[in-house]
XYZ file of C-alpha atoms in Angstrom:
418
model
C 51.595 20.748 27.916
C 52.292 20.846 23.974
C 53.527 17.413 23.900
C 49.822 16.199 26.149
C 47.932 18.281 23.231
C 49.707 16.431 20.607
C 49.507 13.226 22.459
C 45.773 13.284 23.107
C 44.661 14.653 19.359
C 46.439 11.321 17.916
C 44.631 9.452 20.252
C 41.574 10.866 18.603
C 42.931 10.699 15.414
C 42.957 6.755 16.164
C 39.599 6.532 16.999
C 38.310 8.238 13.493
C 40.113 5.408 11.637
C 37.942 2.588 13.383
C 34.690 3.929 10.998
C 34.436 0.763 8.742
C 35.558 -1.937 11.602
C 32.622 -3.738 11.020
C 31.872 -3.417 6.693
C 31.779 -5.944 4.392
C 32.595 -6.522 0.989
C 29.187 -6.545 -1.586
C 30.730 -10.050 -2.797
C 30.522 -11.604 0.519
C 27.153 -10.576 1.000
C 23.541 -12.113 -0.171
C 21.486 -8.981 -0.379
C 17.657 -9.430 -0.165
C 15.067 -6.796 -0.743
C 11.807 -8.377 -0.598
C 10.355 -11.032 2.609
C 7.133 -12.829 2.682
C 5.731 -14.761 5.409
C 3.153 -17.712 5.024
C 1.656 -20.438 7.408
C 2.040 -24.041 6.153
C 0.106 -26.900 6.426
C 2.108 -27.978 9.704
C 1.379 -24.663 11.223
C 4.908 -23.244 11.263
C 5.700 -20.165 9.778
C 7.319 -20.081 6.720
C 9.811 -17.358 5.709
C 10.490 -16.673 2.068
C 13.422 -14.031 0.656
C 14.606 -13.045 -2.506
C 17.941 -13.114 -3.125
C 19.052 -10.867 -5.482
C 22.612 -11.830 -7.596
C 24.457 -8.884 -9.237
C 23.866 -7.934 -12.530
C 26.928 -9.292 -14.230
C 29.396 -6.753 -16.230
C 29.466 -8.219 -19.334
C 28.775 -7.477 -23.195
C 25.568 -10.051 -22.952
C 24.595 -8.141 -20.056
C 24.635 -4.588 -22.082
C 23.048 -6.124 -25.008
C 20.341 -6.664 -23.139
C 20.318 -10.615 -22.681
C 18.978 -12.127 -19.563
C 20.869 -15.186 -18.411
C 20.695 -17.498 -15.449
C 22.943 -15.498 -13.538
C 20.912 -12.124 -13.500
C 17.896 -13.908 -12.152
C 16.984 -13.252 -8.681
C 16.631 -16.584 -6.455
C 14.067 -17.820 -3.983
C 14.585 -19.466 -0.638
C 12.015 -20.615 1.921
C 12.606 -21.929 5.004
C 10.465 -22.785 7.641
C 10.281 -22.990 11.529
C 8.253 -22.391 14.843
C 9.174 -18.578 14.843
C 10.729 -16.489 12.159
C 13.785 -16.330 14.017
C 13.844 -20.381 13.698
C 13.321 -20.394 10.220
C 15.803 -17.296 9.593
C 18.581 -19.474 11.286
C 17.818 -22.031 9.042
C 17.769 -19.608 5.816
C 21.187 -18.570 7.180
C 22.279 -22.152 7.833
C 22.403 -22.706 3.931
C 23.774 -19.850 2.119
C 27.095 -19.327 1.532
C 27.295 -15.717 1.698
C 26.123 -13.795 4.471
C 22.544 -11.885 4.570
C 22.308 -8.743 3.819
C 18.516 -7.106 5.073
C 19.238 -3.426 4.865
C 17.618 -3.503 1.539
C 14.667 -5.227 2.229
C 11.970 -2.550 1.299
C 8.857 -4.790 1.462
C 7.281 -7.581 3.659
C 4.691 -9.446 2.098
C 1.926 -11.280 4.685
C -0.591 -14.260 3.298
C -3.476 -14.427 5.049
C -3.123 -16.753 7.107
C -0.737 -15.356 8.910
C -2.410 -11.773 8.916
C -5.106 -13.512 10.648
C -3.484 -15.018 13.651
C 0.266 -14.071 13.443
C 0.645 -10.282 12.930
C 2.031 -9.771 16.418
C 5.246 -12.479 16.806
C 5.768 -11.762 12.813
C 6.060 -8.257 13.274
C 7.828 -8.283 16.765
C 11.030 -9.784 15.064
C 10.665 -7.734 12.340
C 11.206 -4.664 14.339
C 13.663 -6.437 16.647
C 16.461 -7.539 14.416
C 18.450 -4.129 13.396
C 19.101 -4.635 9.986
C 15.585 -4.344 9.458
C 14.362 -0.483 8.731
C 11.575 1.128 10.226
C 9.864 2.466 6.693
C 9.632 -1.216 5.218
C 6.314 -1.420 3.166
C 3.725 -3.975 4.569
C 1.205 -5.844 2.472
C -1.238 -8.146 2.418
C -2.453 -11.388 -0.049
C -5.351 -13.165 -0.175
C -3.345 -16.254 -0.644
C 0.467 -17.310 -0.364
C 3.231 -14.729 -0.004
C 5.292 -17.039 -1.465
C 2.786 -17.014 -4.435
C 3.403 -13.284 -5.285
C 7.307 -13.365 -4.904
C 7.233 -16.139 -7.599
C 5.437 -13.670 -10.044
C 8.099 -12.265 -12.686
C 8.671 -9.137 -12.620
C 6.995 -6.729 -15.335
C 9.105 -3.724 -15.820
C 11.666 -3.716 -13.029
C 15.073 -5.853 -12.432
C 13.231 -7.803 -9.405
C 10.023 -8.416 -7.898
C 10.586 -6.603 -4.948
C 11.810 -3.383 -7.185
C 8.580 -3.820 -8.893
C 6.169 -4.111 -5.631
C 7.715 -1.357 -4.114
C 7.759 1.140 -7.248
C 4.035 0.023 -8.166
C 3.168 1.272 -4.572
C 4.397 4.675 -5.636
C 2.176 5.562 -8.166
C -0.541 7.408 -6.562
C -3.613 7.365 -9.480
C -4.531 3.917 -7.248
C -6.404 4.774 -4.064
C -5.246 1.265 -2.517
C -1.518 2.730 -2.471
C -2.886 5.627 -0.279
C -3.858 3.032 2.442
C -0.597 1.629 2.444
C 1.582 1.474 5.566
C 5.150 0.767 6.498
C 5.773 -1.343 9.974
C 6.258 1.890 12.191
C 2.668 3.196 11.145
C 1.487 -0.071 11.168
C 2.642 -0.981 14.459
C 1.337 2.512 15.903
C -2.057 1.810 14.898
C -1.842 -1.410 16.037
C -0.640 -0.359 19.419
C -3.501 2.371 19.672
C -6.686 2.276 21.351
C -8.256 5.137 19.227
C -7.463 3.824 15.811
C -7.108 0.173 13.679
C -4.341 -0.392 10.926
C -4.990 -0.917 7.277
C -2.424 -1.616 4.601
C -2.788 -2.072 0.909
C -3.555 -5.698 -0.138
C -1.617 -7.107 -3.243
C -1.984 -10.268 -5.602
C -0.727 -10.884 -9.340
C -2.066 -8.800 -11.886
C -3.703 -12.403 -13.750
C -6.558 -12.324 -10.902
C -7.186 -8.613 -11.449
C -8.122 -9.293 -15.150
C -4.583 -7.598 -16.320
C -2.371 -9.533 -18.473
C 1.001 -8.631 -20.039
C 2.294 -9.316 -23.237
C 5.951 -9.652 -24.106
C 7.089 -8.405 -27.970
C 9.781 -10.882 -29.158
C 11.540 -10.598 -32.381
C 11.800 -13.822 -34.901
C 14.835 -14.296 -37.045
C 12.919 -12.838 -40.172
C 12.666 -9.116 -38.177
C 9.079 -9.525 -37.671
C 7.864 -8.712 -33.978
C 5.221 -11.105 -32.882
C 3.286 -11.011 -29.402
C 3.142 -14.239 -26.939
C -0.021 -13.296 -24.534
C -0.094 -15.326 -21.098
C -2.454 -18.276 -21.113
C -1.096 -19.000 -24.607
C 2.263 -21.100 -24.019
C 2.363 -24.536 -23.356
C 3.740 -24.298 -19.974
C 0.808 -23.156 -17.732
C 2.374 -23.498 -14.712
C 5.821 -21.129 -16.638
C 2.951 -18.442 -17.746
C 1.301 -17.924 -14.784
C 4.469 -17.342 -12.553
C 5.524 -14.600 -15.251
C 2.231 -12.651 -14.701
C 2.726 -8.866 -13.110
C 1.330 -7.814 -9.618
C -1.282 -5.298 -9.051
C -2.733 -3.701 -6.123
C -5.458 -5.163 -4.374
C -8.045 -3.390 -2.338
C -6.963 -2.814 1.753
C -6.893 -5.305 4.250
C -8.856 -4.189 7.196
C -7.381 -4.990 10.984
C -8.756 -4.864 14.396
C -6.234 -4.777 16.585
C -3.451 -7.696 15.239
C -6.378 -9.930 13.490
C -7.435 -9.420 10.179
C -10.797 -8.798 9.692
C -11.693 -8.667 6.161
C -10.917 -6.930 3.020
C -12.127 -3.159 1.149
C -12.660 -3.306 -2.900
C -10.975 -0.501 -4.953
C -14.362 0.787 -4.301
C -14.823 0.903 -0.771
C -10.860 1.795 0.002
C -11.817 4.899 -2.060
C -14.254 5.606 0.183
C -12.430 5.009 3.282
C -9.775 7.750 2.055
C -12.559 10.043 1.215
C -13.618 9.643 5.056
C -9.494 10.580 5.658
C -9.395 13.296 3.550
C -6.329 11.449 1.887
C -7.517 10.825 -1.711
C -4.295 11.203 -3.497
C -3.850 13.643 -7.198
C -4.698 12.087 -10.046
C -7.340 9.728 -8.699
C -10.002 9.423 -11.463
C -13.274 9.331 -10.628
C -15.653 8.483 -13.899
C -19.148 9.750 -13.779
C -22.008 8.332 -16.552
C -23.845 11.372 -18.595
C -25.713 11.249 -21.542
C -24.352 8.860 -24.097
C -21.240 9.059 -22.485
C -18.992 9.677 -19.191
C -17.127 12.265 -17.673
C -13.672 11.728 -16.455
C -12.310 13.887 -13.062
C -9.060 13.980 -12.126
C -9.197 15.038 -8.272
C -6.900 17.747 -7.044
C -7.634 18.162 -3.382
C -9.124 16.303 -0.629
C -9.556 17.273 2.918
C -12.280 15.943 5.801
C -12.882 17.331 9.027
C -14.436 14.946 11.974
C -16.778 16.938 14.213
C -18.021 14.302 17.207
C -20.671 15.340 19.132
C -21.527 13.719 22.531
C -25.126 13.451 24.304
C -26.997 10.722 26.675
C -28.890 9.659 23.250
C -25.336 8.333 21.809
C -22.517 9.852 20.090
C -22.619 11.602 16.672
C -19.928 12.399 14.334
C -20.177 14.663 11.419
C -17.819 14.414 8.855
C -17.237 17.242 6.537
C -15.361 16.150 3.019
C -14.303 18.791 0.420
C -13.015 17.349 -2.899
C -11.622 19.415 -5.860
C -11.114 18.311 -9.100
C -10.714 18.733 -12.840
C -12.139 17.503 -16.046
C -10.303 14.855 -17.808
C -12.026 13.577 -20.578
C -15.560 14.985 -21.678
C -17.637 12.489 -23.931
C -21.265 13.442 -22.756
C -23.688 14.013 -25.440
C -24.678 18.009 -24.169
C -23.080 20.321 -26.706
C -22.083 23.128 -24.422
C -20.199 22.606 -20.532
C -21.889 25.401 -19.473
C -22.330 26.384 -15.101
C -25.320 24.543 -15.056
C -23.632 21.485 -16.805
C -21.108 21.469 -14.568
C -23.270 22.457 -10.957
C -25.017 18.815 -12.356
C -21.416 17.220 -12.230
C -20.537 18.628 -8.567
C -23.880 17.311 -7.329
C -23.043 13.903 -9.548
C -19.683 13.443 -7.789
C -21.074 14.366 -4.411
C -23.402 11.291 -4.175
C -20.959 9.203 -5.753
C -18.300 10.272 -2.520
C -21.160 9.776 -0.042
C -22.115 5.847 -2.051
C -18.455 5.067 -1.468
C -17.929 6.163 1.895
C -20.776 4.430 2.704
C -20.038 1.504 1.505
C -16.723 1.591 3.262
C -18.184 2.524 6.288
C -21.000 -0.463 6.153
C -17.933 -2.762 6.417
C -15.471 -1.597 8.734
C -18.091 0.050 11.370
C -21.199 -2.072 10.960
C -19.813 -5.715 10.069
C -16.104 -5.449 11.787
C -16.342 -2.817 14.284
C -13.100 -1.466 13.049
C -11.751 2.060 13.714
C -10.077 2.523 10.524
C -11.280 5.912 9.888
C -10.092 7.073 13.249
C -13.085 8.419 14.916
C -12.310 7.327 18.213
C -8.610 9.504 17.905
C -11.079 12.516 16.619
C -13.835 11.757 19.962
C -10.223 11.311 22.183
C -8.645 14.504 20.798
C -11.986 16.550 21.194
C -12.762 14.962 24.783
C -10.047 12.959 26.502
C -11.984 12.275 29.581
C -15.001 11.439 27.377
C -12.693 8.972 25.420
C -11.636 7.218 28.668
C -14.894 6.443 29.764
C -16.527 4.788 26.422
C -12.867 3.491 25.376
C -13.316 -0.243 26.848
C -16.941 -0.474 24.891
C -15.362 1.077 21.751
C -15.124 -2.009 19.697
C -18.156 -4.171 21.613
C -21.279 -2.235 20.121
C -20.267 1.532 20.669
C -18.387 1.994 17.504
C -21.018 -0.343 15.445
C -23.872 1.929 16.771
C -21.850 5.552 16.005
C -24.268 7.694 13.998
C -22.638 9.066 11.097
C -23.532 12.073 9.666
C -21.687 12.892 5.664
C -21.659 16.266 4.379
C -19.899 16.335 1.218
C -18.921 19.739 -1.116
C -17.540 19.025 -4.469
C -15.917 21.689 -6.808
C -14.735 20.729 -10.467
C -12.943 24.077 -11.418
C -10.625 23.021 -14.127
C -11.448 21.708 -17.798
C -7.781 21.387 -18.643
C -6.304 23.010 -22.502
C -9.849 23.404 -24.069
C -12.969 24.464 -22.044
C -15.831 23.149 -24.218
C -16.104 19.410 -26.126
C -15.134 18.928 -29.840
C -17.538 18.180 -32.013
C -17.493 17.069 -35.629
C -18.593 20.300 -38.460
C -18.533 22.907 -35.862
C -17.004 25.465 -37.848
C -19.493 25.146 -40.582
């Protein structure tokens, strides 16, 4: 019996040391970390990944130089499925690829419009792909955007995927990775949105880069003002773009800055530090909000359906430039009321797009009418999206409270110690 005991434990033993049967060395590997997917002229989808090298350990490297071999590469391949034009991708690189670290997918149009479905089925089928990949949407080539040079991080798809992360943008809080995309997608009581993307050049942003001549003195080169064009505008940032609006797999349109702020107002989902500016008197007033929260109340009757949504917002003063000399209560009641039709003209908006024009559930109202009423939901479900939705009265009540002013409580003004 001692010598079974001993016998089976090795055997165990044995099976522990298998753990890295099937690793691979980073050398051997191509790692990628961002994928965008485009339609091309022949109709076949085209597959674009960066391939990122290795930063290489040298004393150029530390001092801050950028040579060739730092530089991230570009490949595009295309094919009648992603699959095909992955096999192809994988057909001429030496090394072999590595998509564990792919962190965004990038969609043109196109393709959001008619290819969602088969793009995001292999997506989700191959395993080296993870579930929490970020999904976004351009207005024109995916392959466009990857070519943009990165601003402030190593790569472009380091830079995408941090820039989604700051959350003073509303457009970042509609952003979704492919398994809440795919869930909305799937769903009968809800359509998906994502946050649209597109270098920072058509946004009106440019970047400058501070070089140093040979005489110490720093001098800035703006874009637009070298003599390669076509050089400039590939090193122009990204910036977020509005939300891309789906019903079902098919695009339907796109939400300004303004009216994606007003679909998260609907969703209670307006993130801290959104800034909301307000005009005053010979000045603004600038509110940093703190809270948001919305409540969907539907109520059913043989005149139609009506849902009441209830949206609470708190917030705190920013900046203060009005020309009133005191923030007193009644200054700031004016403000609550100020910001309160500003929520409800933004929400509106939204909802004159989605609802109205689209007849997309992107605010979720028929997961609030299923959750209050299944049976209910099951009846009106097939007729959601063919005139029921687009004839939903919507009733807004909105509650505003600015409570903070931040270190100083009233405005500075010029002699007023005198």
């Amino acid at each position: 019996m001692k010598y079974l005991i001993q016998f089976l434990f090795l055997c165990n033993f044995v099976f522990l040391l298998s753990g890295c049967w099937s690793s691979h060395e980073a050398e051997d590997l191509s790692i990628i970390n961002i994928v965008g997917v485009d339609e091309n002229e022949q109709g076949e989808l085209e597959l674009t990944a960066n391939l990122v090298r290795p930063m290489p350990n040298t004393a150029s490297a530390s001092a801050g130089t950028n040579g060739d071999s730092e530089q991230p590469n570009l490949v595009s391949a295309s094919g009648q499925s992603l699959f095909d034009a992955m096999s192809k991708l994988s057909s001429s690189i030496s090394k072999r690829m590595y998509l564990g670290h792919v962190n965004v997918l990038i969609f043109g149009e196109m393709v959001a419009r008619d290819h969602m479905e088969s793009a995001l089925d292999f997506f989700r089928r191959e395993n080296d792909f993870r579930p929490n990949i970020k999904i976004f949407i351009t207005k024109g080539s995916a392959k466009e955007v990857m070519q943009t040079k990165p601003a402030l991080q190593s790569t472009i798809g380091l830079e995408v995927d941090k820039l989604s992360e700051n959350d003073r943008f509303a457009s970042a809080g509609t952003l979704k990775d492919i398994s809440k995309f795919v869930e909305d997608l799937t769903s009968n009581t809800i359509d998906p949105t994502t946050s649209g993307i597109t270098r920072s050049i058509n946004k009106g942003i440019e970047f400058s880069s501070i070089e140093t001549s040979g005489d110490g003195e720093a001098r800035a080169k703006q874009q637009g003002e070298t003599e390669n064009e076509t050089t400039n505008e590939s090193s122009a940032a990204v910036a977020l773009d509005g939300t891309a609006v789906f019903q079902g797999a098919k695009l339907k349109g796109w939400l300004n800055d303004r009216e994606t702020r007003g679909l998260m107002w609907m969703l209670g989902e307006v993130s801290n530090n959104n800034i909301v500016v307000l005009p005053c008197s010979q000045g603004t007033v600038s509110l940093n909000t703190r809270d948001s929260k919305s409540r969907y109340s539907p109520q059913l009757s043989n005149d139609g359906t009506t849902m009441r949504v209830n949206i609470q917002v708190e917030a705190d003063i920013g900046e203060y430039t009005c020309a009133d000399p005191e923030l007193d209560s009644r200054q700031i009641e004016r403000l609550n009321r100020q910001l309160e039709e500003t929520i409800e003209e933004e929400a509106t908006a939204a909802l004159r797009k989605a609802q109205k024009r689209w007849q997309a559930d992107v605010f979720g109202f028929g997961k609030a009418i299923y959750r209050d009423n299944p049976k209910a939901w099951d009846k009106i479900a097939p007729d959601w999206r063919n005139g029921l939705l687009q004839n939903l009265r919507v009733d807004l009540n909105v509650s505003a409270n600015i409570s903070g002013h931040g270190m100083i409580e009233q405005p500075s003004k010029a002699n007023e110690s005198r």
